[in-house]
């Protein structure tokens, strides 16, 4: 199996060196870069399987960098983990809403970073296996989830979801009517529980609703069970 390539972007030399050295020891190919503009240049002739991006970068910050790569066909779905000394909820929510897979606040432990990297790769690989082994569709009222094609349509119109959003919707739909707590969803979909922040789940649920729900503030498919978590329901069955 080919080594995974991770681009690490951080303007702090000691962090860039530590993270790069650790990832190389773990068997990853690493492309260390100290600023976002240089990273964009590097991407013109390099393939990358994951980005680890500091937010507070000179010239172009990490948020802007991710906006750039998400606008390209090549890296619109490539996993992103943000690193930042800024721990305010606004920064975390903004990072996740840009399509990042995770967000780690400095200072962090290398063990934590490695756990999150493995979890993201494991989830991505699991999604691909499920897609190949269990071709099927889930249809609920106006919502169609095509597991085989990894596509979602609402009223026949294709909806663009990130891999994590798709996996979240698929997992809930495959377990229609069952309530899952935020902690369980973190464990099932993110692949870890100890390091997880349940607000991560809320942000992804909110983004998912804006894409599949006619009225995200009054969802029909992905609903909140107060004090318990989230579940999927088929409004078509309730209308019968």
JSON list of C-alpha atoms in Angstrom, two decimals:
[
{"chain": "A", "resi": 1, "resn": "UNK", "atom": "CA", "xyz": [0.00, 0.00, 0.00]},
{"chain": "A", "resi": 2, "resn": "UNK", "atom": "CA", "xyz": [1.35, 3.43, -0.97]},
{"chain": "A", "resi": 3, "resn": "UNK", "atom": "CA", "xyz": [2.28, 5.78, 1.81]},
{"chain": "A", "resi": 4, "resn": "UNK", "atom": "CA", "xyz": [-0.17, 8.55, 2.62]},
{"chain": "A", "resi": 5, "resn": "UNK", "atom": "CA", "xyz": [1.17, 12.03, 1.93]},
{"chain": "A", "resi": 6, "resn": "UNK", "atom": "CA", "xyz": [0.41, 14.79, 4.44]},
{"chain": "A", "resi": 7, "resn": "UNK", "atom": "CA", "xyz": [1.15, 18.46, 3.87]},
{"chain": "A", "resi": 8, "resn": "UNK", "atom": "CA", "xyz": [1.90, 20.30, 7.12]},
{"chain": "A", "resi": 9, "resn": "UNK", "atom": "CA", "xyz": [1.61, 24.11, 7.01]},
{"chain": "A", "resi": 10, "resn": "UNK", "atom": "CA", "xyz": [2.82, 26.04, 10.05]},
{"chain": "A", "resi": 11, "resn": "UNK", "atom": "CA", "xyz": [4.97, 29.16, 10.40]},
{"chain": "A", "resi": 12, "resn": "UNK", "atom": "CA", "xyz": [6.40, 28.07, 13.77]},
{"chain": "A", "resi": 13, "resn": "UNK", "atom": "CA", "xyz": [9.62, 26.18, 12.90]},
{"chain": "A", "resi": 14, "resn": "UNK", "atom": "CA", "xyz": [9.64, 24.10, 16.07]},
{"chain": "A", "resi": 15, "resn": "UNK", "atom": "CA", "xyz": [6.07, 22.85, 15.53]},
{"chain": "A", "resi": 16, "resn": "UNK", "atom": "CA", "xyz": [6.63, 22.26, 11.82]},
{"chain": "A", "resi": 17, "resn": "UNK", "atom": "CA", "xyz": [9.76, 20.23, 12.56]},
{"chain": "A", "resi": 18, "resn": "UNK", "atom": "CA", "xyz": [8.20, 18.25, 15.43]},
{"chain": "A", "resi": 19, "resn": "UNK", "atom": "CA", "xyz": [5.01, 17.34, 13.54]},
{"chain": "A", "resi": 20, "resn": "UNK", "atom": "CA", "xyz": [6.89, 16.51, 10.33]},
{"chain": "A", "resi": 21, "resn": "UNK", "atom": "CA", "xyz": [9.47, 14.33, 12.12]},
{"chain": "A", "resi": 22, "resn": "UNK", "atom": "CA", "xyz": [6.76, 12.46, 14.06]},
{"chain": "A", "resi": 23, "resn": "UNK", "atom": "CA", "xyz": [4.65, 11.79, 10.97]},
{"chain": "A", "resi": 24, "resn": "UNK", "atom": "CA", "xyz": [7.68, 10.53, 9.05]},
{"chain": "A", "resi": 25, "resn": "UNK", "atom": "CA", "xyz": [8.45, 8.12, 11.91]},
{"chain": "A", "resi": 26, "resn": "UNK", "atom": "CA", "xyz": [4.85, 6.90, 11.64]},
{"chain": "A", "resi": 27, "resn": "UNK", "atom": "CA", "xyz": [5.39, 6.05, 7.98]},
{"chain": "A", "resi": 28, "resn": "UNK", "atom": "CA", "xyz": [3.78, 9.04, 6.29]},
{"chain": "A", "resi": 29, "resn": "UNK", "atom": "CA", "xyz": [5.28, 11.04, 3.46]},
{"chain": "A", "resi": 30, "resn": "UNK", "atom": "CA", "xyz": [5.44, 14.66, 4.66]},
{"chain": "A", "resi": 31, "resn": "UNK", "atom": "CA", "xyz": [5.56, 17.96, 2.79]},
{"chain": "A", "resi": 32, "resn": "UNK", "atom": "CA", "xyz": [6.45, 20.65, 5.36]},
{"chain": "A", "resi": 33, "resn": "UNK", "atom": "CA", "xyz": [5.64, 24.23, 4.34]},
{"chain": "A", "resi": 34, "resn": "UNK", "atom": "CA", "xyz": [5.93, 27.44, 6.36]},
{"chain": "A", "resi": 35, "resn": "UNK", "atom": "CA", "xyz": [3.28, 29.55, 4.60]},
{"chain": "A", "resi": 36, "resn": "UNK", "atom": "CA", "xyz": [0.07, 29.09, 2.63]},
{"chain": "A", "resi": 37, "resn": "UNK", "atom": "CA", "xyz": [1.16, 30.81, -0.56]},
{"chain": "A", "resi": 38, "resn": "UNK", "atom": "CA", "xyz": [4.13, 28.48, -0.89]},
{"chain": "A", "resi": 39, "resn": "UNK", "atom": "CA", "xyz": [1.83, 25.55, -0.15]},
{"chain": "A", "resi": 40, "resn": "UNK", "atom": "CA", "xyz": [-0.40, 26.49, -3.09]},
{"chain": "A", "resi": 41, "resn": "UNK", "atom": "CA", "xyz": [2.66, 26.54, -5.33]},
{"chain": "A", "resi": 42, "resn": "UNK", "atom": "CA", "xyz": [3.75, 23.12, -4.07]},
{"chain": "A", "resi": 43, "resn": "UNK", "atom": "CA", "xyz": [0.32, 21.67, -4.85]},
{"chain": "A", "resi": 44, "resn": "UNK", "atom": "CA", "xyz": [0.69, 22.36, -8.56]},
{"chain": "A", "resi": 45, "resn": "UNK", "atom": "CA", "xyz": [2.84, 19.26, -9.00]},
{"chain": "A", "resi": 46, "resn": "UNK", "atom": "CA", "xyz": [2.23, 17.21, -5.85]},
{"chain": "A", "resi": 47, "resn": "UNK", "atom": "CA", "xyz": [-0.53, 14.87, -4.70]},
{"chain": "A", "resi": 48, "resn": "UNK", "atom": "CA", "xyz": [-1.64, 15.21, -1.08]},
{"chain": "A", "resi": 49, "resn": "UNK", "atom": "CA", "xyz": [-3.88, 12.90, 0.98]},
{"chain": "A", "resi": 50, "resn": "UNK", "atom": "CA", "xyz": [-4.36, 15.24, 3.96]},
{"chain": "A", "resi": 51, "resn": "UNK", "atom": "CA", "xyz": [-3.63, 18.81, 5.04]},
{"chain": "A", "resi": 52, "resn": "UNK", "atom": "CA", "xyz": [-2.65, 19.84, 8.56]},
{"chain": "A", "resi": 53, "resn": "UNK", "atom": "CA", "xyz": [-3.00, 23.62, 8.55]},
{"chain": "A", "resi": 54, "resn": "UNK", "atom": "CA", "xyz": [-2.22, 26.26, 11.14]},
{"chain": "A", "resi": 55, "resn": "UNK", "atom": "CA", "xyz": [-4.75, 29.10, 11.12]},
{"chain": "A", "resi": 56, "resn": "UNK", "atom": "CA", "xyz": [-2.52, 32.02, 12.11]},
{"chain": "A", "resi": 57, "resn": "UNK", "atom": "CA", "xyz": [-0.26, 32.12, 9.06]},
{"chain": "A", "resi": 58, "resn": "UNK", "atom": "CA", "xyz": [1.47, 35.17, 7.49]},
{"chain": "A", "resi": 59, "resn": "UNK", "atom": "CA", "xyz": [0.05, 36.74, 4.30]},
{"chain": "A", "resi": 60, "resn": "UNK", "atom": "CA", "xyz": [-2.73, 34.18, 3.85]},
{"chain": "A", "resi": 61, "resn": "UNK", "atom": "CA", "xyz": [-4.34, 32.56, 6.90]},
{"chain": "A", "resi": 62, "resn": "UNK", "atom": "CA", "xyz": [-5.37, 28.92, 7.14]},
{"chain": "A", "resi": 63, "resn": "UNK", "atom": "CA", "xyz": [-9.05, 29.66, 6.53]},
{"chain": "A", "resi": 64, "resn": "UNK", "atom": "CA", "xyz": [-8.27, 31.39, 3.24]},
{"chain": "A", "resi": 65, "resn": "UNK", "atom": "CA", "xyz": [-5.95, 28.56, 2.20]},
{"chain": "A", "resi": 66, "resn": "UNK", "atom": "CA", "xyz": [-8.70, 26.01, 2.74]},
{"chain": "A", "resi": 67, "resn": "UNK", "atom": "CA", "xyz": [-11.14, 28.15, 0.76]},
{"chain": "A", "resi": 68, "resn": "UNK", "atom": "CA", "xyz": [-8.64, 28.02, -2.12]},
{"chain": "A", "resi": 69, "resn": "UNK", "atom": "CA", "xyz": [-8.18, 24.25, -2.09]},
{"chain": "A", "resi": 70, "resn": "UNK", "atom": "CA", "xyz": [-11.89, 23.56, -1.61]},
{"chain": "A", "resi": 71, "resn": "UNK", "atom": "CA", "xyz": [-12.52, 25.54, -4.81]},
{"chain": "A", "resi": 72, "resn": "UNK", "atom": "CA", "xyz": [-10.41, 23.07, -6.80]},
{"chain": "A", "resi": 73, "resn": "UNK", "atom": "CA", "xyz": [-11.64, 19.74, -8.16]},
{"chain": "A", "resi": 74, "resn": "UNK", "atom": "CA", "xyz": [-8.48, 17.97, -7.01]},
{"chain": "A", "resi": 75, "resn": "UNK", "atom": "CA", "xyz": [-8.70, 18.87, -3.32]},
{"chain": "A", "resi": 76, "resn": "UNK", "atom": "CA", "xyz": [-12.33, 19.78, -2.70]},
{"chain": "A", "resi": 77, "resn": "UNK", "atom": "CA", "xyz": [-12.71, 16.62, -0.60]},
{"chain": "A", "resi": 78, "resn": "UNK", "atom": "CA", "xyz": [-9.16, 16.11, 0.73]},
{"chain": "A", "resi": 79, "resn": "UNK", "atom": "CA", "xyz": [-9.23, 15.84, 4.55]},
{"chain": "A", "resi": 80, "resn": "UNK", "atom": "CA", "xyz": [-8.14, 18.93, 6.53]},
{"chain": "A", "resi": 81, "resn": "UNK", "atom": "CA", "xyz": [-7.16, 19.21, 10.18]},
{"chain": "A", "resi": 82, "resn": "UNK", "atom": "CA", "xyz": [-6.73, 22.72, 11.55]},
{"chain": "A", "resi": 83, "resn": "UNK", "atom": "CA", "xyz": [-4.11, 23.59, 14.16]},
{"chain": "A", "resi": 84, "resn": "UNK", "atom": "CA", "xyz": [-4.47, 26.82, 16.08]},
{"chain": "A", "resi": 85, "resn": "UNK", "atom": "CA", "xyz": [-3.63, 28.59, 19.31]},
{"chain": "A", "resi": 86, "resn": "UNK", "atom": "CA", "xyz": [-7.06, 30.19, 19.02]},
{"chain": "A", "resi": 87, "resn": "UNK", "atom": "CA", "xyz": [-9.58, 28.14, 20.95]},
{"chain": "A", "resi": 88, "resn": "UNK", "atom": "CA", "xyz": [-12.66, 30.34, 20.75]},
{"chain": "A", "resi": 89, "resn": "UNK", "atom": "CA", "xyz": [-15.81, 28.59, 19.56]},
{"chain": "A", "resi": 90, "resn": "UNK", "atom": "CA", "xyz": [-16.13, 31.02, 16.62]},
{"chain": "A", "resi": 91, "resn": "UNK", "atom": "CA", "xyz": [-12.83, 29.87, 15.15]},
{"chain": "A", "resi": 92, "resn": "UNK", "atom": "CA", "xyz": [-13.71, 26.20, 15.60]},
{"chain": "A", "resi": 93, "resn": "UNK", "atom": "CA", "xyz": [-17.13, 26.59, 14.03]},
{"chain": "A", "resi": 94, "resn": "UNK", "atom": "CA", "xyz": [-15.74, 28.58, 11.09]},
{"chain": "A", "resi": 95, "resn": "UNK", "atom": "CA", "xyz": [-13.08, 25.97, 10.47]},
{"chain": "A", "resi": 96, "resn": "UNK", "atom": "CA", "xyz": [-15.59, 23.13, 10.47]},
{"chain": "A", "resi": 97, "resn": "UNK", "atom": "CA", "xyz": [-18.01, 25.05, 8.28]},
{"chain": "A", "resi": 98, "resn": "UNK", "atom": "CA", "xyz": [-15.25, 25.43, 5.69]},
{"chain": "A", "resi": 99, "resn": "UNK", "atom": "CA", "xyz": [-15.31, 21.66, 5.44]},
{"chain": "A", "resi": 100, "resn": "UNK", "atom": "CA", "xyz": [-12.45, 20.79, 7.80]},
{"chain": "A", "resi": 101, "resn": "UNK", "atom": "CA", "xyz": [-12.55, 17.30, 9.28]},
{"chain": "A", "resi": 102, "resn": "UNK", "atom": "CA", "xyz": [-11.12, 18.27, 12.65]},
{"chain": "A", "resi": 103, "resn": "UNK", "atom": "CA", "xyz": [-9.68, 21.12, 14.71]},
{"chain": "A", "resi": 104, "resn": "UNK", "atom": "CA", "xyz": [-6.93, 20.87, 17.34]},
{"chain": "A", "resi": 105, "resn": "UNK", "atom": "CA", "xyz": [-6.07, 23.69, 19.72]},
{"chain": "A", "resi": 106, "resn": "UNK", "atom": "CA", "xyz": [-2.43, 24.38, 20.63]},
{"chain": "A", "resi": 107, "resn": "UNK", "atom": "CA", "xyz": [-0.75, 23.24, 22.75]},
{"chain": "A", "resi": 108, "resn": "UNK", "atom": "CA", "xyz": [-1.62, 19.66, 21.79]},
{"chain": "A", "resi": 109, "resn": "UNK", "atom": "CA", "xyz": [-0.04, 16.28, 22.38]},
{"chain": "A", "resi": 110, "resn": "UNK", "atom": "CA", "xyz": [1.48, 14.37, 19.49]},
{"chain": "A", "resi": 111, "resn": "UNK", "atom": "CA", "xyz": [-0.55, 11.36, 20.64]},
{"chain": "A", "resi": 112, "resn": "UNK", "atom": "CA", "xyz": [-3.73, 13.35, 20.20]},
{"chain": "A", "resi": 113, "resn": "UNK", "atom": "CA", "xyz": [-2.72, 14.54, 16.74]},
{"chain": "A", "resi": 114, "resn": "UNK", "atom": "CA", "xyz": [-1.82, 11.01, 15.59]},
{"chain": "A", "resi": 115, "resn": "UNK", "atom": "CA", "xyz": [-5.13, 9.65, 16.94]},
{"chain": "A", "resi": 116, "resn": "UNK", "atom": "CA", "xyz": [-7.08, 12.21, 14.97]},
{"chain": "A", "resi": 117, "resn": "UNK", "atom": "CA", "xyz": [-5.10, 11.65, 11.78]},
{"chain": "A", "resi": 118, "resn": "UNK", "atom": "CA", "xyz": [-5.67, 7.89, 11.98]},
{"chain": "A", "resi": 119, "resn": "UNK", "atom": "CA", "xyz": [-9.35, 8.43, 12.70]},
{"chain": "A", "resi": 120, "resn": "UNK", "atom": "CA", "xyz": [-9.83, 10.63, 9.64]},
{"chain": "A", "resi": 121, "resn": "UNK", "atom": "CA", "xyz": [-8.02, 8.20, 7.35]},
{"chain": "A", "resi": 122, "resn": "UNK", "atom": "CA", "xyz": [-9.87, 5.22, 8.85]},
{"chain": "A", "resi": 123, "resn": "UNK", "atom": "CA", "xyz": [-13.23, 6.86, 8.32]},
{"chain": "A", "resi": 124, "resn": "UNK", "atom": "CA", "xyz": [-12.39, 7.75, 4.72]},
{"chain": "A", "resi": 125, "resn": "UNK", "atom": "CA", "xyz": [-11.23, 4.20, 3.95]},
{"chain": "A", "resi": 126, "resn": "UNK", "atom": "CA", "xyz": [-14.30, 2.71, 5.66]},
{"chain": "A", "resi": 127, "resn": "UNK", "atom": "CA", "xyz": [-16.55, 4.87, 3.55]},
{"chain": "A", "resi": 128, "resn": "UNK", "atom": "CA", "xyz": [-14.91, 3.57, 0.38]},
{"chain": "A", "resi": 129, "resn": "UNK", "atom": "CA", "xyz": [-15.24, -0.06, 1.50]},
{"chain": "A", "resi": 130, "resn": "UNK", "atom": "CA", "xyz": [-18.90, 0.36, 2.39]},
{"chain": "A", "resi": 131, "resn": "UNK", "atom": "CA", "xyz": [-19.55, 1.98, -0.95]},
{"chain": "A", "resi": 132, "resn": "UNK", "atom": "CA", "xyz": [-18.02, -0.98, -2.80]},
{"chain": "A", "resi": 133, "resn": "UNK", "atom": "CA", "xyz": [-19.49, -3.80, -0.73]},
{"chain": "A", "resi": 134, "resn": "UNK", "atom": "CA", "xyz": [-23.02, -2.54, -0.07]},
{"chain": "A", "resi": 135, "resn": "UNK", "atom": "CA", "xyz": [-24.38, -0.88, -3.22]},
{"chain": "A", "resi": 136, "resn": "UNK", "atom": "CA", "xyz": [-27.87, 0.38, -2.48]},
{"chain": "A", "resi": 137, "resn": "UNK", "atom": "CA", "xyz": [-30.10, 3.38, -2.19]},
{"chain": "A", "resi": 138, "resn": "UNK", "atom": "CA", "xyz": [-31.99, 4.81, 0.74]},
{"chain": "A", "resi": 139, "resn": "UNK", "atom": "CA", "xyz": [-35.10, 6.75, -0.24]},
{"chain": "A", "resi": 140, "resn": "UNK", "atom": "CA", "xyz": [-37.05, 8.84, 2.25]},
{"chain": "A", "resi": 141, "resn": "UNK", "atom": "CA", "xyz": [-39.76, 11.12, 0.86]},
{"chain": "A", "resi": 142, "resn": "UNK", "atom": "CA", "xyz": [-37.86, 13.58, -1.42]},
{"chain": "A", "resi": 143, "resn": "UNK", "atom": "CA", "xyz": [-34.41, 12.50, -0.20]},
{"chain": "A", "resi": 144, "resn": "UNK", "atom": "CA", "xyz": [-32.38, 9.84, -2.03]},
{"chain": "A", "resi": 145, "resn": "UNK", "atom": "CA", "xyz": [-29.05, 8.53, -0.73]},
{"chain": "A", "resi": 146, "resn": "UNK", "atom": "CA", "xyz": [-27.15, 6.51, -3.33]},
{"chain": "A", "resi": 147, "resn": "UNK", "atom": "CA", "xyz": [-24.57, 4.52, -1.37]},
{"chain": "A", "resi": 148, "resn": "UNK", "atom": "CA", "xyz": [-23.03, 3.04, -4.52]},
{"chain": "A", "resi": 149, "resn": "UNK", "atom": "CA", "xyz": [-22.44, 6.38, -6.23]},
{"chain": "A", "resi": 150, "resn": "UNK", "atom": "CA", "xyz": [-21.79, 8.29, -2.99]},
{"chain": "A", "resi": 151, "resn": "UNK", "atom": "CA", "xyz": [-24.43, 10.82, -4.03]},
{"chain": "A", "resi": 152, "resn": "UNK", "atom": "CA", "xyz": [-27.38, 12.54, -2.39]},
{"chain": "A", "resi": 153, "resn": "UNK", "atom": "CA", "xyz": [-30.35, 14.07, -4.20]},
{"chain": "A", "resi": 154, "resn": "UNK", "atom": "CA", "xyz": [-33.22, 16.17, -2.91]},
{"chain": "A", "resi": 155, "resn": "UNK", "atom": "CA", "xyz": [-36.25, 16.32, -5.20]},
{"chain": "A", "resi": 156, "resn": "UNK", "atom": "CA", "xyz": [-34.04, 14.89, -7.93]},
{"chain": "A", "resi": 157, "resn": "UNK", "atom": "CA", "xyz": [-31.39, 17.59, -7.60]},
{"chain": "A", "resi": 158, "resn": "UNK", "atom": "CA", "xyz": [-27.88, 16.51, -6.63]},
{"chain": "A", "resi": 159, "resn": "UNK", "atom": "CA", "xyz": [-26.62, 17.93, -3.34]},
{"chain": "A", "resi": 160, "resn": "UNK", "atom": "CA", "xyz": [-22.88, 18.39, -2.71]},
{"chain": "A", "resi": 161, "resn": "UNK", "atom": "CA", "xyz": [-21.82, 16.90, 0.63]},
{"chain": "A", "resi": 162, "resn": "UNK", "atom": "CA", "xyz": [-18.37, 16.47, 2.11]},
{"chain": "A", "resi": 163, "resn": "UNK", "atom": "CA", "xyz": [-17.35, 12.84, 2.79]},
{"chain": "A", "resi": 164, "resn": "UNK", "atom": "CA", "xyz": [-18.00, 13.32, 6.50]},
{"chain": "A", "resi": 165, "resn": "UNK", "atom": "CA", "xyz": [-21.43, 14.85, 5.90]},
{"chain": "A", "resi": 166, "resn": "UNK", "atom": "CA", "xyz": [-22.31, 11.95, 3.60]},
{"chain": "A", "resi": 167, "resn": "UNK", "atom": "CA", "xyz": [-21.13, 9.36, 6.13]},
{"chain": "A", "resi": 168, "resn": "UNK", "atom": "CA", "xyz": [-23.07, 11.09, 8.90]},
{"chain": "A", "resi": 169, "resn": "UNK", "atom": "CA", "xyz": [-26.28, 11.12, 6.86]},
{"chain": "A", "resi": 170, "resn": "UNK", "atom": "CA", "xyz": [-25.80, 7.55, 5.68]},
{"chain": "A", "resi": 171, "resn": "UNK", "atom": "CA", "xyz": [-25.15, 6.26, 9.19]},
{"chain": "A", "resi": 172, "resn": "UNK", "atom": "CA", "xyz": [-28.26, 7.93, 10.60]},
{"chain": "A", "resi": 173, "resn": "UNK", "atom": "CA", "xyz": [-30.42, 6.84, 7.63]},
{"chain": "A", "resi": 174, "resn": "UNK", "atom": "CA", "xyz": [-29.23, 3.24, 7.83]},
{"chain": "A", "resi": 175, "resn": "UNK", "atom": "CA", "xyz": [-30.37, 3.28, 11.47]},
{"chain": "A", "resi": 176, "resn": "UNK", "atom": "CA", "xyz": [-33.67, 5.07, 10.87]},
{"chain": "A", "resi": 177, "resn": "UNK", "atom": "CA", "xyz": [-35.54, 5.93, 14.05]},
{"chain": "A", "resi": 178, "resn": "UNK", "atom": "CA", "xyz": [-32.65, 5.11, 16.38]},
{"chain": "A", "resi": 179, "resn": "UNK", "atom": "CA", "xyz": [-31.36, 7.95, 18.54]},
{"chain": "A", "resi": 180, "resn": "UNK", "atom": "CA", "xyz": [-27.60, 8.48, 18.76]},
{"chain": "A", "resi": 181, "resn": "UNK", "atom": "CA", "xyz": [-25.89, 10.70, 21.31]},
{"chain": "A", "resi": 182, "resn": "UNK", "atom": "CA", "xyz": [-23.17, 13.11, 20.23]},
{"chain": "A", "resi": 183, "resn": "UNK", "atom": "CA", "xyz": [-20.56, 10.97, 21.98]},
{"chain": "A", "resi": 184, "resn": "UNK", "atom": "CA", "xyz": [-21.64, 7.86, 20.09]},
{"chain": "A", "resi": 185, "resn": "UNK", "atom": "CA", "xyz": [-21.58, 9.72, 16.78]},
{"chain": "A", "resi": 186, "resn": "UNK", "atom": "CA", "xyz": [-18.06, 10.96, 17.55]},
{"chain": "A", "resi": 187, "resn": "UNK", "atom": "CA", "xyz": [-16.96, 7.41, 18.24]},
{"chain": "A", "resi": 188, "resn": "UNK", "atom": "CA", "xyz": [-18.70, 5.87, 15.21]},
{"chain": "A", "resi": 189, "resn": "UNK", "atom": "CA", "xyz": [-17.85, 8.50, 12.61]},
{"chain": "A", "resi": 190, "resn": "UNK", "atom": "CA", "xyz": [-14.82, 10.42, 13.85]},
{"chain": "A", "resi": 191, "resn": "UNK", "atom": "CA", "xyz": [-13.24, 7.30, 15.30]},
{"chain": "A", "resi": 192, "resn": "UNK", "atom": "CA", "xyz": [-12.36, 8.63, 18.75]},
{"chain": "A", "resi": 193, "resn": "UNK", "atom": "CA", "xyz": [-14.15, 9.64, 21.91]},
{"chain": "A", "resi": 194, "resn": "UNK", "atom": "CA", "xyz": [-11.63, 10.83, 24.47]},
{"chain": "A", "resi": 195, "resn": "UNK", "atom": "CA", "xyz": [-10.39, 13.76, 22.39]},
{"chain": "A", "resi": 196, "resn": "UNK", "atom": "CA", "xyz": [-13.75, 14.58, 20.84]},
{"chain": "A", "resi": 197, "resn": "UNK", "atom": "CA", "xyz": [-15.66, 17.81, 21.21]},
{"chain": "A", "resi": 198, "resn": "UNK", "atom": "CA", "xyz": [-19.41, 17.27, 20.88]},
{"chain": "A", "resi": 199, "resn": "UNK", "atom": "CA", "xyz": [-19.83, 20.71, 19.30]},
{"chain": "A", "resi": 200, "resn": "UNK", "atom": "CA", "xyz": [-18.11, 19.21, 16.27]},
{"chain": "A", "resi": 201, "resn": "UNK", "atom": "CA", "xyz": [-21.17, 16.98, 15.79]},
{"chain": "A", "resi": 202, "resn": "UNK", "atom": "CA", "xyz": [-23.56, 19.92, 16.14]},
{"chain": "A", "resi": 203, "resn": "UNK", "atom": "CA", "xyz": [-21.72, 21.93, 13.48]},
{"chain": "A", "resi": 204, "resn": "UNK", "atom": "CA", "xyz": [-21.82, 19.07, 10.98]},
{"chain": "A", "resi": 205, "resn": "UNK", "atom": "CA", "xyz": [-25.48, 18.38, 11.68]},
{"chain": "A", "resi": 206, "resn": "UNK", "atom": "CA", "xyz": [-26.24, 22.06, 11.09]},
{"chain": "A", "resi": 207, "resn": "UNK", "atom": "CA", "xyz": [-24.31, 22.08, 7.80]},
{"chain": "A", "resi": 208, "resn": "UNK", "atom": "CA", "xyz": [-26.00, 18.89, 6.70]},
{"chain": "A", "resi": 209, "resn": "UNK", "atom": "CA", "xyz": [-29.44, 20.34, 7.39]},
{"chain": "A", "resi": 210, "resn": "UNK", "atom": "CA", "xyz": [-28.74, 23.44, 5.32]},
{"chain": "A", "resi": 211, "resn": "UNK", "atom": "CA", "xyz": [-28.10, 21.15, 2.35]},
{"chain": "A", "resi": 212, "resn": "UNK", "atom": "CA", "xyz": [-30.90, 18.57, 2.61]},
{"chain": "A", "resi": 213, "resn": "UNK", "atom": "CA", "xyz": [-33.69, 20.26, 4.55]},
{"chain": "A", "resi": 214, "resn": "UNK", "atom": "CA", "xyz": [-36.26, 22.60, 2.99]},
{"chain": "A", "resi": 215, "resn": "UNK", "atom": "CA", "xyz": [-36.38, 24.46, 6.32]},
{"chain": "A", "resi": 216, "resn": "UNK", "atom": "CA", "xyz": [-33.18, 23.76, 8.32]},
{"chain": "A", "resi": 217, "resn": "UNK", "atom": "CA", "xyz": [-34.69, 25.34, 11.44]},
{"chain": "A", "resi": 218, "resn": "UNK", "atom": "CA", "xyz": [-37.55, 22.82, 11.27]},
{"chain": "A", "resi": 219, "resn": "UNK", "atom": "CA", "xyz": [-35.86, 19.66, 9.95]},
{"chain": "A", "resi": 220, "resn": "UNK", "atom": "CA", "xyz": [-37.84, 16.71, 8.60]},
{"chain": "A", "resi": 221, "resn": "UNK", "atom": "CA", "xyz": [-35.05, 14.18, 8.11]},
{"chain": "A", "resi": 222, "resn": "UNK", "atom": "CA", "xyz": [-32.29, 14.71, 10.69]},
{"chain": "A", "resi": 223, "resn": "UNK", "atom": "CA", "xyz": [-34.09, 15.65, 13.88]},
{"chain": "A", "resi": 224, "resn": "UNK", "atom": "CA", "xyz": [-32.96, 16.50, 17.39]},
{"chain": "A", "resi": 225, "resn": "UNK", "atom": "CA", "xyz": [-34.19, 14.45, 20.31]},
{"chain": "A", "resi": 226, "resn": "UNK", "atom": "CA", "xyz": [-33.86, 16.86, 23.21]},
{"chain": "A", "resi": 227, "resn": "UNK", "atom": "CA", "xyz": [-31.40, 15.68, 25.83]},
{"chain": "A", "resi": 228, "resn": "UNK", "atom": "CA", "xyz": [-30.58, 12.54, 23.84]},
{"chain": "A", "resi": 229, "resn": "UNK", "atom": "CA", "xyz": [-29.01, 13.33, 20.48]},
{"chain": "A", "resi": 230, "resn": "UNK", "atom": "CA", "xyz": [-30.06, 12.95, 16.84]},
{"chain": "A", "resi": 231, "resn": "UNK", "atom": "CA", "xyz": [-32.02, 10.51, 14.70]},
{"chain": "A", "resi": 232, "resn": "UNK", "atom": "CA", "xyz": [-33.14, 10.09, 11.10]},
{"chain": "A", "resi": 233, "resn": "UNK", "atom": "CA", "xyz": [-36.81, 9.86, 10.17]},
{"chain": "A", "resi": 234, "resn": "UNK", "atom": "CA", "xyz": [-38.68, 9.33, 6.92]},
{"chain": "A", "resi": 235, "resn": "UNK", "atom": "CA", "xyz": [-41.45, 11.95, 6.74]},
{"chain": "A", "resi": 236, "resn": "UNK", "atom": "CA", "xyz": [-43.04, 9.97, 3.90]},
{"chain": "A", "resi": 237, "resn": "UNK", "atom": "CA", "xyz": [-43.87, 7.12, 6.28]},
{"chain": "A", "resi": 238, "resn": "UNK", "atom": "CA", "xyz": [-45.46, 9.52, 8.75]},
{"chain": "A", "resi": 239, "resn": "UNK", "atom": "CA", "xyz": [-47.74, 10.87, 6.01]},
{"chain": "A", "resi": 240, "resn": "UNK", "atom": "CA", "xyz": [-49.05, 7.44, 5.06]}
]
